[in-house]
Short mmCIF file of C-alpha atoms and ligand atoms in Angstrom, two decimals:
data_model
loop_
_atom_site.label_atom_id
_atom_site.label_comp_id
_atom_site.label_asym_id
_atom_site.label_seq_id
_atom_site.Cartn_x
_atom_site.Cartn_y
_atom_site.Cartn_z
CA SER A 1 143.99 -143.84 116.93
CA ALA A 2 142.74 -147.27 115.64
CA LEU A 3 144.99 -146.72 112.82
CA VAL A 4 147.89 -145.82 114.53
CA LYS A 5 147.70 -148.88 116.69
CA LYS A 6 146.93 -151.33 113.62
CA LEU A 7 150.03 -149.82 111.77
CA PHE A 8 152.13 -150.16 115.19
CA LEU A 9 150.96 -153.85 115.34
CA GLN A 10 152.40 -154.27 111.79
CA GLY A 11 155.76 -152.76 113.16
CA LYS A 12 155.10 -149.36 111.60
CA VAL A 13 155.55 -146.43 113.93
CA VAL A 14 153.45 -143.55 112.88
CA THR A 15 152.22 -140.35 114.64
CA ILE A 16 148.55 -138.97 114.20
CA ASN A 17 149.49 -136.38 111.59
CA GLN A 18 152.09 -138.13 109.73
CA GLU A 19 151.75 -139.03 105.91
CA ILE A 20 151.70 -142.70 104.71
CA ASP A 21 152.42 -143.63 101.32
CA PHE A 22 149.63 -144.38 98.85
CA ALA A 23 150.06 -148.26 98.68
CA LEU A 24 149.80 -148.54 102.37
CA ALA A 25 146.70 -146.02 102.47
CA GLU A 26 145.16 -148.07 99.86
CA GLU A 27 145.88 -151.50 101.73
CA ILE A 28 144.06 -150.01 104.79
CA ALA A 29 141.17 -148.57 102.79
CA MET A 30 140.62 -151.86 101.06
CA GLU A 31 140.41 -153.89 104.36
CA TYR A 32 138.14 -151.32 105.93
CA ASP A 33 135.92 -151.31 103.04
CA VAL A 34 135.51 -154.98 102.74
CA ILE A 35 134.11 -154.86 106.53
CA CYS A 36 131.82 -151.98 105.88
CA GLU A 37 130.35 -153.59 102.87
CA LEU A 38 129.71 -156.98 104.54
CA GLU A 39 127.82 -155.16 107.34
CA GLU A 40 125.57 -153.46 104.81
CA LYS A 41 125.10 -156.61 103.05
CA ILE A 42 123.91 -158.50 106.26
CA ASP A 43 121.73 -155.59 107.00
CA VAL A 44 120.12 -155.94 103.37
CA ILE A 45 119.49 -159.74 104.07
CA GLU A 46 118.27 -159.46 107.41
CA GLU A 47 115.70 -156.63 106.38
CA LEU A 48 114.36 -159.16 103.80
CA LEU A 49 114.32 -161.91 106.26
CA LYS A 50 112.58 -160.11 108.80
CA GLU A 51 109.68 -161.73 110.12
CA GLU A 52 107.70 -162.66 113.33
CA GLU A 53 109.74 -163.87 116.07
CA GLU A 54 109.51 -167.73 116.63
CA ASP A 55 107.79 -168.96 119.69
CA ALA A 56 110.50 -170.72 121.89
CA SER A 57 108.32 -173.90 122.35
CA THR A 58 108.55 -174.53 118.49
CA LEU A 59 112.59 -174.42 118.58
CA LYS A 60 114.35 -177.67 118.31
CA PRO A 61 118.17 -178.07 118.38
CA ARG A 62 119.78 -177.82 114.95
CA PRO A 63 123.45 -178.99 113.83
CA PRO A 64 125.97 -176.15 113.67
CA VAL A 65 126.99 -174.71 110.24
CA VAL A 66 130.74 -174.46 110.14
CA CYS A 67 132.86 -172.57 107.45
CA VAL A 68 136.45 -173.45 106.92
CA MET A 69 138.41 -170.40 105.91
CA GLY A 70 142.02 -169.43 105.25
CA HIS A 71 144.82 -168.51 102.63
CA VAL A 72 145.18 -170.57 99.88
CA ASP A 73 146.78 -174.00 100.21
CA HIS A 74 146.83 -173.90 103.68
CA GLY A 75 145.03 -177.20 103.84
CA LYS A 76 141.22 -176.49 104.11
CA THR A 77 139.76 -179.13 101.81
CA SER A 78 142.47 -181.61 103.09
CA LEU A 79 141.46 -181.11 106.46
CA LEU A 80 137.67 -181.56 105.70
CA ASP A 81 138.78 -184.54 103.59
CA ALA A 82 140.45 -185.87 106.78
CA ILE A 83 137.32 -185.22 108.70
CA ARG A 84 135.08 -186.85 106.23
CA LYS A 85 137.63 -189.61 105.25
CA GLU A 86 136.98 -189.35 101.50
CA ASN A 87 139.00 -188.00 98.74
CA VAL A 88 137.78 -184.88 97.13
CA ILE A 89 140.80 -182.98 96.54
CA SER A 90 141.87 -185.38 93.67
CA GLY A 91 138.94 -184.64 91.96
CA GLU A 92 139.41 -180.56 92.03
CA ALA A 93 141.08 -178.87 89.00
CA GLY A 94 144.55 -178.24 89.94
CA GLY A 95 143.57 -178.97 93.53
CA ILE A 96 142.38 -175.55 94.03
CA THR A 97 138.79 -175.18 95.53
CA GLN A 98 136.80 -173.32 92.96
CA HIS A 99 133.36 -173.43 94.92
CA ILE A 100 131.89 -173.73 98.29
CA GLY A 101 131.44 -177.50 98.84
CA ALA A 102 128.87 -178.12 101.60
CA TYR A 103 129.06 -181.43 103.60
CA VAL A 104 127.46 -182.99 106.59
CA VAL A 105 129.45 -185.05 108.91
CA ASP A 106 128.16 -187.25 111.60
CA ILE A 107 130.32 -187.21 114.75
CA LYS A 108 128.83 -190.06 117.17
CA GLY A 109 125.34 -189.33 116.31
CA GLU A 110 125.93 -185.33 116.41
CA LYS A 111 125.94 -183.64 113.05
CA ILE A 112 128.15 -180.85 111.82
CA THR A 113 127.49 -178.90 108.44
CA PHE A 114 130.72 -177.91 106.85
CA LEU A 115 131.07 -175.19 104.06
CA ASP A 116 134.58 -175.33 102.22
CA THR A 117 135.77 -172.11 100.87
CA PRO A 118 138.42 -171.20 98.50
CA GLY A 119 141.42 -169.58 99.69
CA HIS A 120 142.50 -167.83 96.37
CA GLU A 121 142.42 -164.00 96.58
CA ALA A 122 140.09 -163.73 93.74
CA PHE A 123 137.22 -165.37 95.73
CA THR A 124 136.55 -162.66 98.13
CA SER A 125 132.81 -162.66 97.93
CA MET A 126 132.67 -166.47 98.50
CA ARG A 127 134.62 -166.21 101.71
CA MET A 128 132.27 -163.28 102.77
CA ARG A 129 129.08 -165.52 102.03
CA GLY A 130 130.71 -168.40 103.74
CA ALA A 131 131.05 -166.36 107.06
CA MET A 132 127.68 -164.72 106.54
CA SER A 133 125.82 -168.12 106.57
CA THR A 134 127.59 -169.87 109.31
CA ASP A 135 127.62 -170.14 113.08
CA ILE A 136 131.35 -170.88 113.55
CA ALA A 137 134.56 -170.16 111.45
CA ILE A 138 137.44 -172.57 111.39
CA LEU A 139 140.42 -170.60 110.59
CA VAL A 140 143.03 -172.73 108.89
CA VAL A 141 146.68 -171.50 109.05
CA ALA A 142 149.37 -173.62 107.77
CA ALA A 143 152.33 -173.97 110.63
CA ASP A 144 154.99 -173.74 108.09
CA ASP A 145 153.58 -170.67 106.20
CA GLY A 146 152.05 -168.61 109.03
CA VAL A 147 149.38 -165.61 108.74
CA MET A 148 148.96 -164.55 105.16
CA PRO A 149 146.75 -162.00 103.37
CA GLN A 150 143.81 -164.18 102.99
CA THR A 151 144.22 -165.32 106.63
CA VAL A 152 143.80 -161.63 107.66
CA GLU A 153 140.87 -161.23 105.14
CA ALA A 154 139.18 -164.59 106.64
CA ILE A 155 139.44 -163.06 110.34
CA ASN A 156 137.90 -159.86 109.10
CA HIS A 157 134.94 -161.52 107.59
CA ALA A 158 134.32 -163.98 110.68
CA LYS A 159 134.55 -160.63 112.86
CA ALA A 160 132.24 -158.58 110.68
CA ALA A 161 129.80 -161.55 110.87
CA LYS A 162 130.18 -161.97 114.68
CA ILE A 163 130.84 -165.64 114.66
CA PRO A 164 133.27 -167.32 116.88
CA ILE A 165 136.75 -168.46 115.32
CA ILE A 166 138.35 -171.48 116.06
CA VAL A 167 142.11 -171.65 114.81
CA ALA A 168 143.29 -174.88 113.18
CA ILE A 169 147.17 -174.73 112.84
CA ASN A 170 147.48 -177.25 110.13
CA LYS A 171 150.67 -179.15 108.69
CA ILE A 172 152.20 -179.75 111.95
CA ASP A 173 153.62 -183.05 110.49
CA LYS A 174 156.09 -180.88 108.54
CA PRO A 175 159.61 -180.38 109.82
CA SER A 176 159.49 -176.65 109.20
CA ALA A 177 156.13 -176.36 111.05
CA ASN A 178 156.25 -173.56 113.72
CA ILE A 179 153.20 -173.52 115.95
CA GLU A 180 154.39 -170.78 118.42
CA ARG A 181 155.15 -168.49 115.50
CA VAL A 182 151.52 -168.86 114.20
CA LYS A 183 150.12 -168.20 117.61
CA GLN A 184 152.45 -165.13 118.06
CA GLU A 185 151.44 -163.77 114.51
CA LEU A 186 147.69 -164.21 115.51
CA THR A 187 147.88 -161.96 118.56
CA GLU A 188 148.31 -159.04 116.36
CA TYR A 189 144.73 -159.68 115.35
CA GLU A 190 143.28 -160.25 118.71
CA LEU A 191 143.33 -163.92 118.38
CA ILE A 192 145.01 -165.08 121.72
CA PRO A 193 145.30 -168.50 122.88
CA GLU A 194 143.78 -169.63 126.02
CA ASP A 195 147.29 -170.89 127.33
CA TRP A 196 148.23 -167.15 126.92
CA GLY A 197 145.33 -165.77 128.73
CA GLY A 198 143.15 -165.45 125.95
CA ASP A 199 139.81 -166.88 124.90
CA THR A 200 140.39 -168.36 121.31
CA ILE A 201 140.69 -171.93 120.89
CA PHE A 202 143.76 -173.03 118.87
CA VAL A 203 144.04 -176.67 117.81
CA PRO A 204 147.35 -177.98 116.21
CA VAL A 205 146.34 -180.39 113.47
CA SER A 206 147.63 -182.49 110.34
CA ALA A 207 145.34 -183.32 107.66
CA HIS A 208 147.97 -186.01 106.50
CA THR A 209 148.59 -187.77 109.64
CA LYS A 210 145.12 -186.86 111.12
CA GLU A 211 146.62 -185.79 114.57
CA GLY A 212 144.31 -183.23 116.33
CA ILE A 213 141.50 -183.85 114.03
CA GLY A 214 139.43 -185.39 117.01
CA THR A 215 140.15 -182.70 119.32
CA LEU A 216 139.10 -180.08 116.57
CA LEU A 217 135.68 -181.76 116.14
CA GLU A 218 135.26 -181.90 119.94
CA MET A 219 136.15 -178.10 119.90
CA ILE A 220 133.45 -177.45 117.34
CA LEU A 221 130.71 -179.32 119.11
CA LEU A 222 131.71 -177.69 122.39
CA THR A 223 131.59 -174.18 120.70
CA ALA A 224 128.25 -175.00 119.13
CA GLU A 225 126.67 -176.26 122.54
CA VAL A 226 127.53 -172.94 123.90
CA GLY A 227 125.72 -171.10 121.13
CA GLU A 228 122.56 -173.24 122.00
CA LEU A 229 121.50 -173.29 118.22
CA LYS A 230 117.97 -174.02 117.58
CA GLU A 231 115.34 -173.53 114.84
CA ASN A 232 111.90 -174.42 114.21
CA PRO A 233 111.86 -177.43 111.86
CA ASP A 234 107.87 -177.35 111.45
CA ARG A 235 107.51 -174.46 109.37
CA LYS A 236 108.04 -173.39 105.58
CA ALA A 237 111.83 -173.43 104.79
CA ARG A 238 114.13 -170.49 104.43
CA GLY A 239 117.76 -170.45 103.67
CA LEU A 240 120.70 -169.24 101.27
CA VAL A 241 122.03 -170.40 97.88
CA ILE A 242 125.48 -171.69 98.33
CA GLU A 243 126.07 -172.32 94.30
CA ALA A 244 124.03 -172.68 91.38
CA ARG A 245 124.49 -173.77 87.62
CA LEU A 246 122.80 -174.61 84.47
CA ASP A 247 122.79 -178.43 83.67
CA LYS A 248 121.98 -179.05 79.83
CA GLY A 249 119.73 -181.86 80.69
CA LYS A 250 118.31 -181.06 84.05
CA GLY A 251 118.12 -177.28 83.89
CA PRO A 252 119.00 -174.85 86.70
CA ILE A 253 120.46 -176.81 89.58
CA ALA A 254 120.95 -175.04 93.12
CA THR A 255 122.78 -175.98 96.12
CA LEU A 256 120.91 -174.53 99.16
CA LEU A 257 121.46 -174.46 102.77
CA VAL A 258 118.29 -174.66 104.82
CA GLN A 259 118.55 -172.33 107.56
CA LYS A 260 114.89 -172.44 109.14
CA GLY A 261 112.06 -174.97 108.58
CA THR A 262 111.77 -178.00 106.44
CA LEU A 263 112.12 -178.08 102.55
CA LYS A 264 110.10 -180.71 100.84
CA VAL A 265 109.99 -182.01 97.33
CA GLY A 266 107.03 -180.34 96.01
CA ASP A 267 107.18 -177.07 97.80
CA HIS A 268 106.72 -173.92 95.90
CA ILE A 269 109.80 -172.03 96.33
CA ALA A 270 111.30 -168.33 95.49
CA VAL A 271 115.08 -168.59 94.98
CA GLY A 272 116.36 -164.85 94.75
CA SER A 273 114.83 -163.72 91.59
CA SER A 274 114.12 -167.21 90.24
CA TYR A 275 110.92 -169.46 91.29
CA GLY A 276 109.55 -172.68 90.85
CA LYS A 277 108.73 -175.97 92.52
CA VAL A 278 111.02 -178.39 94.24
CA ARG A 279 110.95 -181.19 91.63
CA ALA A 280 113.95 -183.58 92.98
CA MET A 281 116.19 -183.13 95.87
CA THR A 282 119.53 -184.87 96.73
CA ASP A 283 121.75 -184.51 99.72
CA ASP A 284 125.61 -184.00 99.95
CA LYS A 285 126.21 -187.57 99.37
CA ALA A 286 124.04 -187.42 96.16
CA ARG A 287 121.30 -189.48 97.66
CA LYS A 288 117.58 -188.73 96.85
CA ILE A 289 115.83 -187.34 99.78
CA ARG A 290 112.33 -185.99 100.12
CA SER A 291 112.76 -183.55 103.03
CA ALA A 292 115.59 -181.38 104.77
CA GLY A 293 115.44 -179.71 108.03
CA PRO A 294 117.53 -176.74 109.34
CA SER A 295 121.28 -176.59 108.76
CA THR A 296 121.14 -179.17 105.77
CA PRO A 297 122.73 -178.42 102.59
CA VAL A 298 120.59 -179.93 99.56
CA GLU A 299 120.67 -179.72 95.77
CA ILE A 300 117.40 -178.99 94.12
CA LEU A 301 115.90 -179.10 90.55
CA GLY A 302 112.76 -177.35 89.35
CA LEU A 303 113.68 -173.52 89.19
CA ASP A 304 112.94 -171.37 86.14
CA ASN A 305 116.31 -169.67 86.29
CA VAL A 306 119.80 -169.99 87.77
CA PRO A 307 119.99 -168.12 91.05
CA ASN A 308 123.04 -166.25 92.21
CA ALA A 309 125.20 -167.62 95.09
CA GLY A 310 124.28 -165.76 98.17
CA ASP A 311 120.56 -165.30 97.31
CA ILE A 312 117.94 -166.09 99.77
CA PHE A 313 115.31 -168.67 99.15
CA VAL A 314 111.92 -168.98 100.66
CA ALA A 315 109.29 -171.78 100.40
CA THR A 316 105.78 -170.42 99.82
CA ASP A 317 102.22 -171.62 100.00
CA ASN A 318 101.77 -171.50 96.28
CA ASP A 319 102.95 -170.71 92.80
CA LYS A 320 101.74 -167.05 92.83
CA ASP A 321 103.50 -166.14 96.23
CA ALA A 322 106.69 -167.74 94.92
CA ARG A 323 106.55 -165.51 91.77
CA ARG A 324 105.65 -162.52 93.88
CA PHE A 325 108.39 -163.07 96.39
CA ALA A 326 111.06 -163.46 93.35
CA GLU A 327 109.58 -160.10 91.98
CA THR A 328 109.84 -158.32 95.25
CA PHE A 329 113.44 -159.72 95.50
CA ILE A 330 114.28 -158.31 92.34
CA SER A 331 113.04 -155.07 92.80
CA GLU A 332 114.13 -154.51 96.58
CA GLY A 333 117.11 -156.67 97.34
CA ARG A 334 118.81 -157.87 94.47
CA GLU A 335 119.67 -154.59 92.79
CA ARG A 336 121.14 -153.29 95.94
CA LEU A 337 123.33 -156.34 96.41
CA ILE A 338 124.30 -156.18 92.59
CA GLU A 339 125.17 -152.48 93.00
CA GLN A 340 127.41 -153.31 95.99
CA THR A 341 128.99 -156.46 94.26
CA LYS A 342 129.68 -154.48 91.28
CA ALA A 343 131.42 -151.66 93.16
CA LYS A 344 133.50 -154.10 94.92
CA LEU A 345 134.48 -155.83 91.82
CA SER A 346 135.31 -152.79 89.94
CA LEU A 347 137.58 -152.15 92.91
CA GLU A 348 139.12 -155.46 92.69
CA ASP A 349 139.58 -155.14 89.20
CA LEU A 350 141.33 -151.78 89.58
CA PHE A 351 143.72 -153.06 92.13
CA THR A 352 144.85 -156.23 90.37
CA GLN A 353 145.81 -154.45 86.98
P1 LIG B 1 142.61 -173.79 98.33
O1 LIG B 1 141.03 -174.40 98.42
O2 LIG B 1 143.00 -173.70 97.03
O3 LIG B 1 142.33 -172.54 99.02
O4 LIG B 1 143.54 -174.75 99.16
P2 LIG B 1 143.28 -175.48 100.48
O5 LIG B 1 143.36 -174.61 101.42
O6 LIG B 1 141.93 -176.32 100.35
O7 LIG B 1 144.51 -176.67 100.52
P3 LIG B 1 144.46 -178.11 99.86
O8 LIG B 1 143.62 -178.93 101.10
O9 LIG B 1 144.03 -178.18 98.61
O10 LIG B 1 145.94 -178.61 100.26
C1 LIG B 1 147.12 -177.97 99.71
C2 LIG B 1 148.29 -178.64 99.79
O11 LIG B 1 148.80 -178.76 101.04
C3 LIG B 1 148.12 -180.19 99.25
O12 LIG B 1 149.23 -180.41 98.51
C4 LIG B 1 147.86 -181.10 100.37
O13 LIG B 1 148.43 -182.17 100.30
C5 LIG B 1 148.83 -180.25 101.55
N1 LIG B 1 148.49 -180.43 102.78
C6 LIG B 1 147.40 -180.25 103.20
N2 LIG B 1 147.21 -180.26 104.55
C7 LIG B 1 148.41 -180.97 104.82
C8 LIG B 1 149.09 -181.33 106.31
O14 LIG B 1 148.40 -181.58 107.19
N3 LIG B 1 150.33 -181.78 106.11
C9 LIG B 1 151.02 -181.82 104.88
N4 LIG B 1 152.38 -182.07 104.92
N5 LIG B 1 150.62 -181.36 103.74
C10 LIG B 1 149.18 -180.79 103.86
MG1 LIG B 2 140.43 -175.97 99.01
#
């Protein structure tokens, strides 16, 4: 009955014992598969991260981590850019986001950590990781284009990760913008605006004129407040790899999102299946820093190898523990993740040929 309802909402009226064509069956199967796989990945990661419950007295408020998702070219990077008032899109190859960028923005003393994600269909796993590592998803939908395939995919990732979605209807400065149509289209995915009796926050914005940006930021802070986000900063750090690469001169460089505790220069650290000692650390503005608390994205040097985006990192007491964690990670967690990713990739290859 879930499938019948879903098809009905897409304007296809079918009965329970009716045949559908292969293309449609494939489309539905892919969508359900993505959700199941994401849930499995979260299970694996949670199992690896399982540890003693933090004593409530040690918890301190931390900034929200917000991931910006949506269809290609709907204006995610421009929107972040408008928020940061700096120009990064001009520096990207062809204006298409290749990696997740991580930025911290200070709004009147309140910090928000943003993760940019690419909208191109080839980057499903990056969007998945984006949703997995964040507290709130900003769904960017261009008012002149409406709901598109990666819009739907982003909704599914956010729902699977069980994070609240704030809808930013972008490009409202365009003459062809149709805000009502976007709202109407999103009702099919159970995102109903508050003024239509639902509980999803919709903010019409323009990255170009900056209209609505202030309201969007307020809504993010409001949503974060409801979540009462807290972490213990006075413990060894844990978090996720956002991206990593090999620099010819500096060796492996990893962008990490610290989720718990505080990461310090000199810490022994296991990052997925690599390990090492934090030799140098820079923040999102390329400034050298000595320590980074919860919800902070940092770039670090000092690993023996390039880890994978999405890997977990933990700071350890000594070099031996770091190596042991890396080895455990290889044997227990990573293989399963790799297997799942491979399965997913081969499926993708199959369908894009
Ligand atoms: P990917 O990262 O490739 O998925 O794209 P994106 O969603 O980050 O889009 P990007 O910010 O690169 O913007 C795509 C195009 O839309 C650019 O040409 C922008 O100038 C334009 N654009 C973005 N926001 C607005 C807006 O508010 N109004 C208008 N008129 N154009 C916009
Ligand atoms: Mg972009």
